[in-house]
Amino acid sequence: MLHEIYMQRALELARRGWGTTNPNPLVGAVIVKNGEIIGEGYHKKPGEPHAEINALAQAGKKSEGSTLYVNLEPCSHFGRTAPCTDTLIKAGIKEVVIAMQDPNPEVSGKGIKKLKQAGIKVIEGILEEEAKKLNEIFIKYITSKMPFVVWKCAMTLDGKVATASGDSRWITNEVSREYTHWWRYRVSSIMAGIGTVLADNPNLTVRLPNINVEKQPIRVIVDSFGKTPLNFNVLDTDLSPTIIVASENIAKSKVELFKSKGAEVIITKSKDRVNLPELMAELHNREIDSLLVEGGPTLAASFLEDNLVDKVMIFIAPKIVGGRKAPSAVGGKGVDKLVNAWNLKNISIKRLGEDILIEGYFI
C-alpha cells in the first residue's frame, strides 16, 4: 500500500511537466527514507535535469540507503542529459520502485538491468496503468515513430458542428473550452484544415488563466492549394510558429508569400489533397510528438479514413440546431455498413458544466 501512495505522489509531480516536456515524457520522482519523503522532483523541459536528478539534489547526502519512486524506468543512455542510472548508483540508492519500463524498444529494460547489476533492488509495475495513461503521447511517439493524434470536436445533441449558415461560436460552454486549451497546452501542435481557417479565422493558440505559456504549440494548416489569406491570424507567426501543408499543385508564388510571413511550407507528394501519412512521418522527424486535430468535417474524415487517430475527444452541448444542410462532425464518404464503423475503446465520460465530454481510443 505504501508503494502505491508514494507512486501516486510521483505521478502528481510528473503532471507538473504538462505542456513543457515534449517530446520527452512526463516523469516525477520521490525519495523516501525511514518512512519520510526526503526529496522530490519532476522533469521540467528537454535538456534540463530529469526527475530523479532533481529529487536527489533535494535529498542531498540523505539519499544513501533510501528508496526512489519513479513513474518511468530511469534512463541508462546518453541523450540530452547523462544517464540517471549512474547517478542513482553513485548516490547509494538501495531500492528503486518503477511504475513502467521505458517504452523505447532500444532502451527498455536496460536501466533496470544496470540498477540490478549494481546491487539495487528493483520493484516494477506499481500503478503501471496510470503511468501508461499519463504518458500515452510519449509511448505512441517513441514506439511507432509517429505523433500521437487527438481528434477533438464540439457538437450539438443532434450531431451538428455548426448551423446551416455556418455559425459555430460557441457550441460548448466556457468550461469545455478551457479543457480544450489545457489539451492545446499539452500537445506539440494543433491542426486545422483550410475550411475551418477560412470560416473562423482562428488563432489556434493556448489561452489559459494564470498560466504563463512559454512556448505555444506549432500550428499546422492543411491547405492543399494555398488559399490561406496572408492577413489571417494563423500567419501571424509572432503568436506561434506555423506550418502550411500543401499538395504538389500549390503555386510557387504562394509558397514564397507564406515564407515571407515567417511560415514554413511542407509539400507532400500528392496532387489534389495532402498526403496525411507522409505528413505524420515528417512531423515525427521534426520531434513533433503530438497533434490536436481541430479541423472541420473534411479533415476529420481524412484522418479517420487513413486510420491516423489515436484518441477522440467529443464535446456534446445540450443544444439542438437541426437543418439538413447544417454540417455534422465527420464528412467524407463515410462507411456503407455499420459493421465498418470506427469503434472506440476504453470510453470515459466527463461532465463539464452542462456539457458532456466523451473520450475514447482507437488503439
Short mmCIF file of N, CA and C in Angstrom, two decimals, residues 111-253:
data_model
loop_
_atom_site.label_atom_id
_atom_site.label_comp_id
_atom_site.label_asym_id
_atom_site.label_seq_id
_atom_site.Cartn_x
_atom_site.Cartn_y
_atom_site.Cartn_z
N GLY A 111 17.90 0.14 -18.22
CA GLY A 111 18.11 0.87 -16.98
C GLY A 111 17.89 -0.02 -15.77
N ILE A 112 16.85 -0.85 -15.83
CA ILE A 112 16.56 -1.78 -14.74
C ILE A 112 17.69 -2.78 -14.57
N LYS A 113 18.18 -3.30 -15.68
CA LYS A 113 19.28 -4.26 -15.65
C LYS A 113 20.53 -3.67 -15.00
N LYS A 114 20.82 -2.43 -15.36
CA LYS A 114 22.01 -1.77 -14.82
C LYS A 114 21.89 -1.55 -13.32
N LEU A 115 20.69 -1.17 -12.86
CA LEU A 115 20.48 -0.97 -11.43
C LEU A 115 20.64 -2.29 -10.67
N LYS A 116 20.08 -3.35 -11.21
CA LYS A 116 20.17 -4.67 -10.55
C LYS A 116 21.62 -5.15 -10.49
N GLN A 117 22.34 -4.91 -11.57
CA GLN A 117 23.75 -5.31 -11.60
C GLN A 117 24.57 -4.58 -10.54
N ALA A 118 24.11 -3.40 -10.16
CA ALA A 118 24.81 -2.63 -9.12
C ALA A 118 24.35 -3.01 -7.71
N GLY A 119 23.46 -4.01 -7.62
CA GLY A 119 23.00 -4.47 -6.32
C GLY A 119 21.80 -3.73 -5.78
N ILE A 120 21.15 -2.93 -6.62
CA ILE A 120 19.96 -2.18 -6.19
C ILE A 120 18.71 -3.02 -6.43
N LYS A 121 17.87 -3.11 -5.42
CA LYS A 121 16.61 -3.84 -5.55
C LYS A 121 15.66 -3.03 -6.42
N VAL A 122 15.01 -3.70 -7.38
CA VAL A 122 14.08 -3.01 -8.28
C VAL A 122 12.71 -3.67 -8.20
N ILE A 123 11.69 -2.87 -7.99
CA ILE A 123 10.30 -3.34 -7.99
C ILE A 123 9.59 -2.66 -9.15
N GLU A 124 8.88 -3.43 -9.97
CA GLU A 124 8.24 -2.89 -11.18
C GLU A 124 6.72 -3.02 -11.12
N GLY A 125 6.04 -2.21 -11.93
CA GLY A 125 4.61 -2.38 -12.17
C GLY A 125 3.69 -1.73 -11.16
N ILE A 126 4.18 -0.83 -10.31
CA ILE A 126 3.32 -0.16 -9.34
C ILE A 126 2.57 0.98 -10.03
N LEU A 127 1.25 0.90 -10.06
CA LEU A 127 0.37 1.86 -10.76
C LEU A 127 0.77 1.98 -12.23
N GLU A 128 1.04 0.85 -12.83
CA GLU A 128 1.51 0.83 -14.21
C GLU A 128 0.49 1.41 -15.19
N GLU A 129 -0.78 1.05 -15.05
CA GLU A 129 -1.78 1.54 -15.99
C GLU A 129 -1.94 3.06 -15.90
N GLU A 130 -1.90 3.60 -14.68
CA GLU A 130 -1.97 5.06 -14.53
C GLU A 130 -0.77 5.73 -15.19
N ALA A 131 0.39 5.10 -15.05
CA ALA A 131 1.61 5.66 -15.65
C ALA A 131 1.53 5.63 -17.18
N LYS A 132 0.99 4.57 -17.74
CA LYS A 132 0.86 4.48 -19.19
C LYS A 132 -0.13 5.51 -19.72
N LYS A 133 -1.21 5.70 -18.99
CA LYS A 133 -2.20 6.70 -19.39
C LYS A 133 -1.58 8.10 -19.40
N LEU A 134 -0.81 8.40 -18.38
CA LEU A 134 -0.18 9.71 -18.27
C LEU A 134 0.75 9.98 -19.44
N ASN A 135 1.48 8.96 -19.87
CA ASN A 135 2.46 9.15 -20.93
C ASN A 135 2.04 8.49 -22.25
N GLU A 136 0.73 8.54 -22.54
CA GLU A 136 0.23 7.94 -23.77
C GLU A 136 0.84 8.59 -25.01
N ILE A 137 1.11 9.88 -24.93
CA ILE A 137 1.73 10.57 -26.06
C ILE A 137 3.13 10.04 -26.31
N PHE A 138 3.93 9.97 -25.26
CA PHE A 138 5.31 9.51 -25.41
C PHE A 138 5.38 8.07 -25.90
N ILE A 139 4.50 7.22 -25.38
CA ILE A 139 4.52 5.80 -25.77
C ILE A 139 4.28 5.65 -27.27
N LYS A 140 3.25 6.35 -27.79
CA LYS A 140 2.96 6.26 -29.23
C LYS A 140 4.12 6.83 -30.05
N TYR A 141 4.61 7.97 -29.65
CA TYR A 141 5.66 8.67 -30.39
C TYR A 141 6.95 7.85 -30.47
N ILE A 142 7.33 7.23 -29.37
CA ILE A 142 8.63 6.56 -29.31
C ILE A 142 8.57 5.14 -29.88
N THR A 143 7.38 4.53 -29.90
CA THR A 143 7.29 3.15 -30.38
C THR A 143 6.91 3.04 -31.85
N SER A 144 6.15 4.04 -32.35
CA SER A 144 5.65 3.96 -33.73
C SER A 144 6.32 4.93 -34.68
N LYS A 145 7.13 5.85 -34.13
CA LYS A 145 7.77 6.90 -34.95
C LYS A 145 6.71 7.75 -35.65
N MET A 146 5.60 7.98 -34.96
CA MET A 146 4.51 8.82 -35.45
C MET A 146 3.99 9.66 -34.29
N PRO A 147 3.45 10.83 -34.57
CA PRO A 147 2.85 11.62 -33.49
C PRO A 147 1.59 10.95 -32.94
N PHE A 148 1.29 11.23 -31.70
CA PHE A 148 0.03 10.83 -31.08
C PHE A 148 -1.03 11.81 -31.56
N VAL A 149 -2.10 11.31 -32.16
CA VAL A 149 -3.11 12.17 -32.79
C VAL A 149 -4.40 12.15 -31.98
N VAL A 150 -4.81 13.35 -31.56
CA VAL A 150 -6.08 13.51 -30.85
C VAL A 150 -7.03 14.27 -31.77
N TRP A 151 -8.18 13.68 -32.05
CA TRP A 151 -9.21 14.39 -32.82
C TRP A 151 -10.22 14.95 -31.83
N LYS A 152 -10.40 16.25 -31.88
CA LYS A 152 -11.33 16.93 -30.99
C LYS A 152 -12.43 17.59 -31.80
N CYS A 153 -13.66 17.44 -31.35
CA CYS A 153 -14.75 18.18 -31.98
C CYS A 153 -15.80 18.55 -30.94
N ALA A 154 -16.54 19.60 -31.25
CA ALA A 154 -17.64 20.04 -30.40
C ALA A 154 -18.91 19.99 -31.22
N MET A 155 -19.93 19.34 -30.69
CA MET A 155 -21.18 19.17 -31.45
C MET A 155 -22.40 19.37 -30.56
N THR A 156 -23.52 19.54 -31.22
CA THR A 156 -24.80 19.63 -30.52
C THR A 156 -25.33 18.22 -30.27
N LEU A 157 -26.44 18.14 -29.58
CA LEU A 157 -27.06 16.84 -29.32
C LEU A 157 -27.44 16.12 -30.61
N ASP A 158 -27.76 16.88 -31.66
CA ASP A 158 -28.12 16.25 -32.92
C ASP A 158 -26.92 16.14 -33.87
N GLY A 159 -25.71 16.22 -33.31
CA GLY A 159 -24.52 15.93 -34.08
C GLY A 159 -24.04 17.01 -35.02
N LYS A 160 -24.48 18.25 -34.83
CA LYS A 160 -24.09 19.34 -35.73
C LYS A 160 -22.90 20.11 -35.14
N VAL A 161 -21.99 20.52 -36.03
CA VAL A 161 -20.84 21.30 -35.60
C VAL A 161 -20.99 22.77 -35.97
N ALA A 162 -22.07 23.11 -36.63
CA ALA A 162 -22.40 24.50 -36.98
C ALA A 162 -23.84 24.52 -37.48
N THR A 163 -24.39 25.70 -37.58
CA THR A 163 -25.72 25.83 -38.18
C THR A 163 -25.59 25.81 -39.70
N ALA A 164 -26.72 25.79 -40.39
CA ALA A 164 -26.70 25.78 -41.85
C ALA A 164 -26.03 27.03 -42.42
N SER A 165 -26.05 28.13 -41.67
CA SER A 165 -25.41 29.37 -42.13
C SER A 165 -23.92 29.41 -41.83
N GLY A 166 -23.44 28.39 -41.09
CA GLY A 166 -22.02 28.33 -40.77
C GLY A 166 -21.66 28.86 -39.40
N ASP A 167 -22.63 29.30 -38.61
CA ASP A 167 -22.35 29.83 -37.28
C ASP A 167 -21.98 28.69 -36.32
N SER A 168 -20.82 28.81 -35.67
CA SER A 168 -20.37 27.75 -34.77
C SER A 168 -19.85 28.27 -33.44
N ARG A 169 -19.97 29.56 -33.17
CA ARG A 169 -19.46 30.13 -31.92
C ARG A 169 -20.62 30.59 -31.04
N TRP A 170 -20.75 30.04 -29.84
CA TRP A 170 -20.00 28.89 -29.39
C TRP A 170 -20.94 27.74 -29.18
N ILE A 171 -20.55 26.54 -29.58
CA ILE A 171 -21.39 25.36 -29.32
C ILE A 171 -21.28 24.96 -27.86
N THR A 172 -20.05 24.87 -27.35
CA THR A 172 -19.83 24.42 -25.98
C THR A 172 -19.66 25.60 -25.03
N ASN A 173 -19.63 25.29 -23.74
CA ASN A 173 -19.52 26.34 -22.72
C ASN A 173 -18.06 26.67 -22.40
N GLU A 174 -17.85 27.61 -21.50
CA GLU A 174 -16.50 28.06 -21.16
C GLU A 174 -15.69 26.96 -20.50
N VAL A 175 -16.32 26.10 -19.71
CA VAL A 175 -15.60 25.01 -19.05
C VAL A 175 -15.01 24.07 -20.09
N SER A 176 -15.80 23.71 -21.09
CA SER A 176 -15.32 22.83 -22.15
C SER A 176 -14.20 23.49 -22.95
N ARG A 177 -14.34 24.77 -23.21
CA ARG A 177 -13.32 25.46 -23.99
C ARG A 177 -12.00 25.56 -23.23
N GLU A 178 -12.09 25.75 -21.92
CA GLU A 178 -10.86 25.78 -21.11
C GLU A 178 -10.20 24.41 -21.10
N TYR A 179 -11.01 23.35 -21.03
CA TYR A 179 -10.46 21.99 -21.07
C TYR A 179 -9.71 21.77 -22.39
N THR A 180 -10.26 22.28 -23.48
CA THR A 180 -9.59 22.17 -24.78
C THR A 180 -8.26 22.90 -24.75
N HIS A 181 -8.21 24.05 -24.11
CA HIS A 181 -6.96 24.81 -24.06
C HIS A 181 -5.90 24.08 -23.22
N TRP A 182 -6.34 23.33 -22.20
CA TRP A 182 -5.38 22.52 -21.45
C TRP A 182 -4.77 21.46 -22.36
N TRP A 183 -5.56 20.91 -23.27
CA TRP A 183 -5.02 19.93 -24.20
C TRP A 183 -4.17 20.59 -25.27
N ARG A 184 -4.53 21.79 -25.68
CA ARG A 184 -3.65 22.54 -26.58
C ARG A 184 -2.28 22.75 -25.93
N TYR A 185 -2.32 23.02 -24.63
CA TYR A 185 -1.09 23.22 -23.87
C TYR A 185 -0.27 21.93 -23.79
N ARG A 186 -0.93 20.79 -23.77
CA ARG A 186 -0.25 19.50 -23.62
C ARG A 186 0.47 19.07 -24.88
N VAL A 187 -0.12 19.34 -26.05
CA VAL A 187 0.41 18.79 -27.30
C VAL A 187 1.48 19.70 -27.91
N SER A 188 2.19 19.16 -28.89
CA SER A 188 3.22 19.92 -29.60
C SER A 188 2.65 20.77 -30.72
N SER A 189 1.51 20.32 -31.29
CA SER A 189 0.98 21.03 -32.45
C SER A 189 -0.54 20.93 -32.51
N ILE A 190 -1.13 21.94 -33.17
CA ILE A 190 -2.58 21.98 -33.38
C ILE A 190 -2.82 22.06 -34.88
N MET A 191 -3.76 21.26 -35.38
CA MET A 191 -4.02 21.24 -36.82
C MET A 191 -5.44 21.68 -37.13
N ALA A 192 -5.56 22.44 -38.21
CA ALA A 192 -6.87 22.80 -38.75
C ALA A 192 -6.80 22.75 -40.26
N GLY A 193 -7.93 22.48 -40.89
CA GLY A 193 -8.00 22.47 -42.34
C GLY A 193 -8.32 23.86 -42.86
N ILE A 194 -8.16 24.05 -44.14
CA ILE A 194 -8.38 25.36 -44.74
C ILE A 194 -9.84 25.80 -44.61
N GLY A 195 -10.78 24.86 -44.59
CA GLY A 195 -12.18 25.22 -44.44
C GLY A 195 -12.44 25.90 -43.10
N THR A 196 -11.89 25.35 -42.04
CA THR A 196 -12.04 25.94 -40.71
C THR A 196 -11.34 27.29 -40.63
N VAL A 197 -10.17 27.38 -41.22
CA VAL A 197 -9.42 28.64 -41.20
C VAL A 197 -10.20 29.74 -41.90
N LEU A 198 -10.75 29.45 -43.08
CA LEU A 198 -11.50 30.46 -43.83
C LEU A 198 -12.80 30.84 -43.13
N ALA A 199 -13.43 29.87 -42.46
CA ALA A 199 -14.71 30.14 -41.81
C ALA A 199 -14.56 30.92 -40.51
N ASP A 200 -13.50 30.61 -39.74
CA ASP A 200 -13.39 31.16 -38.38
C ASP A 200 -12.22 32.11 -38.15
N ASN A 201 -11.23 32.10 -39.05
CA ASN A 201 -10.00 32.88 -38.83
C ASN A 201 -9.49 32.70 -37.40
N PRO A 202 -9.23 31.46 -36.99
CA PRO A 202 -8.84 31.20 -35.60
C PRO A 202 -7.39 31.58 -35.31
N ASN A 203 -7.08 31.75 -34.02
CA ASN A 203 -5.69 31.95 -33.60
C ASN A 203 -4.96 30.62 -33.43
N LEU A 204 -5.70 29.59 -32.94
CA LEU A 204 -5.12 28.27 -32.65
C LEU A 204 -3.94 28.38 -31.68
N THR A 205 -4.14 29.16 -30.62
CA THR A 205 -3.12 29.31 -29.59
C THR A 205 -3.69 28.90 -28.24
N VAL A 206 -2.80 28.78 -27.26
CA VAL A 206 -3.20 28.42 -25.90
C VAL A 206 -3.49 29.69 -25.11
N ARG A 207 -4.66 29.72 -24.50
CA ARG A 207 -5.03 30.84 -23.65
C ARG A 207 -5.65 30.27 -22.37
N LEU A 208 -4.86 30.30 -21.29
CA LEU A 208 -5.28 29.72 -20.02
C LEU A 208 -5.12 30.75 -18.91
N PRO A 209 -6.10 30.82 -18.00
CA PRO A 209 -5.98 31.76 -16.88
C PRO A 209 -4.85 31.37 -15.94
N ASN A 210 -4.07 32.35 -15.53
CA ASN A 210 -2.99 32.16 -14.54
C ASN A 210 -1.89 31.22 -15.00
N ILE A 211 -1.76 31.03 -16.32
CA ILE A 211 -0.69 30.21 -16.86
C ILE A 211 0.15 31.05 -17.82
N ASN A 212 1.43 31.11 -17.53
CA ASN A 212 2.35 31.79 -18.44
C ASN A 212 2.85 30.78 -19.46
N VAL A 213 2.29 30.83 -20.65
CA VAL A 213 2.64 29.86 -21.69
C VAL A 213 3.94 30.30 -22.35
N GLU A 214 5.02 29.59 -22.00
CA GLU A 214 6.33 29.96 -22.52
C GLU A 214 6.48 29.60 -24.00
N LYS A 215 5.85 28.51 -24.40
CA LYS A 215 6.01 28.03 -25.76
C LYS A 215 4.66 27.60 -26.32
N GLN A 216 4.18 28.28 -27.33
CA GLN A 216 2.92 27.93 -27.97
C GLN A 216 3.11 26.71 -28.88
N PRO A 217 2.08 25.87 -29.01
CA PRO A 217 2.18 24.74 -29.95
C PRO A 217 2.28 25.23 -31.39
N ILE A 218 2.91 24.44 -32.21
CA ILE A 218 3.04 24.75 -33.64
C ILE A 218 1.68 24.59 -34.31
N ARG A 219 1.30 25.57 -35.12
CA ARG A 219 0.05 25.47 -35.86
C ARG A 219 0.32 24.83 -37.22
N VAL A 220 -0.43 23.77 -37.51
CA VAL A 220 -0.27 23.05 -38.78
C VAL A 220 -1.56 23.23 -39.58
N ILE A 221 -1.46 23.91 -40.70
CA ILE A 221 -2.65 24.21 -41.51
C ILE A 221 -2.62 23.38 -42.79
N VAL A 222 -3.64 22.54 -42.95
CA VAL A 222 -3.76 21.72 -44.15
C VAL A 222 -4.44 22.56 -45.23
N ASP A 223 -3.65 23.00 -46.20
CA ASP A 223 -4.12 23.94 -47.21
C ASP A 223 -3.53 23.50 -48.56
N SER A 224 -4.18 22.56 -49.20
CA SER A 224 -3.62 21.90 -50.38
C SER A 224 -3.19 22.87 -51.48
N PHE A 225 -3.97 23.94 -51.69
CA PHE A 225 -3.69 24.82 -52.83
C PHE A 225 -3.29 26.24 -52.41
N GLY A 226 -3.02 26.44 -51.11
CA GLY A 226 -2.54 27.73 -50.66
C GLY A 226 -3.58 28.82 -50.64
N LYS A 227 -4.75 28.54 -50.06
CA LYS A 227 -5.85 29.52 -50.02
C LYS A 227 -5.85 30.41 -48.78
N THR A 228 -4.97 30.15 -47.82
CA THR A 228 -4.97 30.93 -46.58
C THR A 228 -4.64 32.40 -46.87
N PRO A 229 -5.53 33.33 -46.51
CA PRO A 229 -5.24 34.76 -46.72
C PRO A 229 -4.03 35.21 -45.90
N LEU A 230 -3.21 36.04 -46.46
CA LEU A 230 -1.97 36.45 -45.81
C LEU A 230 -2.20 37.28 -44.55
N ASN A 231 -3.39 37.88 -44.41
CA ASN A 231 -3.66 38.69 -43.23
C ASN A 231 -4.39 37.92 -42.13
N PHE A 232 -4.51 36.60 -42.29
CA PHE A 232 -5.24 35.81 -41.30
C PHE A 232 -4.35 35.52 -40.08
N ASN A 233 -5.02 35.21 -38.95
CA ASN A 233 -4.32 35.04 -37.68
C ASN A 233 -3.28 33.92 -37.68
N VAL A 234 -3.55 32.83 -38.41
CA VAL A 234 -2.61 31.72 -38.39
C VAL A 234 -1.28 32.07 -39.06
N LEU A 235 -1.25 33.16 -39.80
CA LEU A 235 0.00 33.60 -40.40
C LEU A 235 0.67 34.72 -39.61
N ASP A 236 0.13 35.00 -38.43
CA ASP A 236 0.81 35.89 -37.50
C ASP A 236 1.79 35.03 -36.71
N THR A 237 2.99 34.87 -37.22
CA THR A 237 3.95 33.94 -36.61
C THR A 237 4.61 34.52 -35.36
N ASP A 238 4.25 35.75 -34.99
CA ASP A 238 4.68 36.26 -33.69
C ASP A 238 3.88 35.60 -32.57
N LEU A 239 2.67 35.14 -32.90
CA LEU A 239 1.84 34.45 -31.92
C LEU A 239 2.34 33.03 -31.69
N SER A 240 2.64 32.35 -32.76
CA SER A 240 3.05 30.95 -32.70
C SER A 240 3.61 30.54 -34.06
N PRO A 241 4.55 29.57 -34.09
CA PRO A 241 5.05 29.09 -35.38
C PRO A 241 3.93 28.45 -36.19
N THR A 242 4.03 28.55 -37.51
CA THR A 242 3.01 27.99 -38.39
C THR A 242 3.65 27.19 -39.51
N ILE A 243 3.06 26.03 -39.77
CA ILE A 243 3.44 25.21 -40.92
C ILE A 243 2.24 25.11 -41.85
N ILE A 244 2.41 25.50 -43.09
CA ILE A 244 1.38 25.31 -44.11
C ILE A 244 1.71 24.02 -44.84
N VAL A 245 0.74 23.11 -44.90
CA VAL A 245 0.95 21.82 -45.58
C VAL A 245 0.12 21.81 -46.86
N ALA A 246 0.79 21.60 -47.98
CA ALA A 246 0.12 21.70 -49.28
C ALA A 246 0.40 20.48 -50.14
N SER A 247 -0.32 20.43 -51.26
CA SER A 247 -0.08 19.38 -52.27
C SER A 247 0.90 19.92 -53.31
N GLU A 248 1.29 19.08 -54.22
CA GLU A 248 2.24 19.48 -55.26
C GLU A 248 1.66 20.53 -56.21
N ASN A 249 0.36 20.71 -56.19
CA ASN A 249 -0.28 21.67 -57.09
C ASN A 249 -0.30 23.10 -56.57
N ILE A 250 0.27 23.35 -55.41
CA ILE A 250 0.30 24.72 -54.90
C ILE A 250 1.23 25.57 -55.78
N ALA A 251 0.83 26.80 -56.05
CA ALA A 251 1.65 27.69 -56.87
C ALA A 251 2.92 28.10 -56.11
N LYS A 252 4.04 28.12 -56.82
CA LYS A 252 5.30 28.51 -56.19
C LYS A 252 5.23 29.92 -55.60
N SER A 253 4.45 30.80 -56.25
CA SER A 253 4.31 32.16 -55.74
C SER A 253 3.66 32.17 -54.37
#
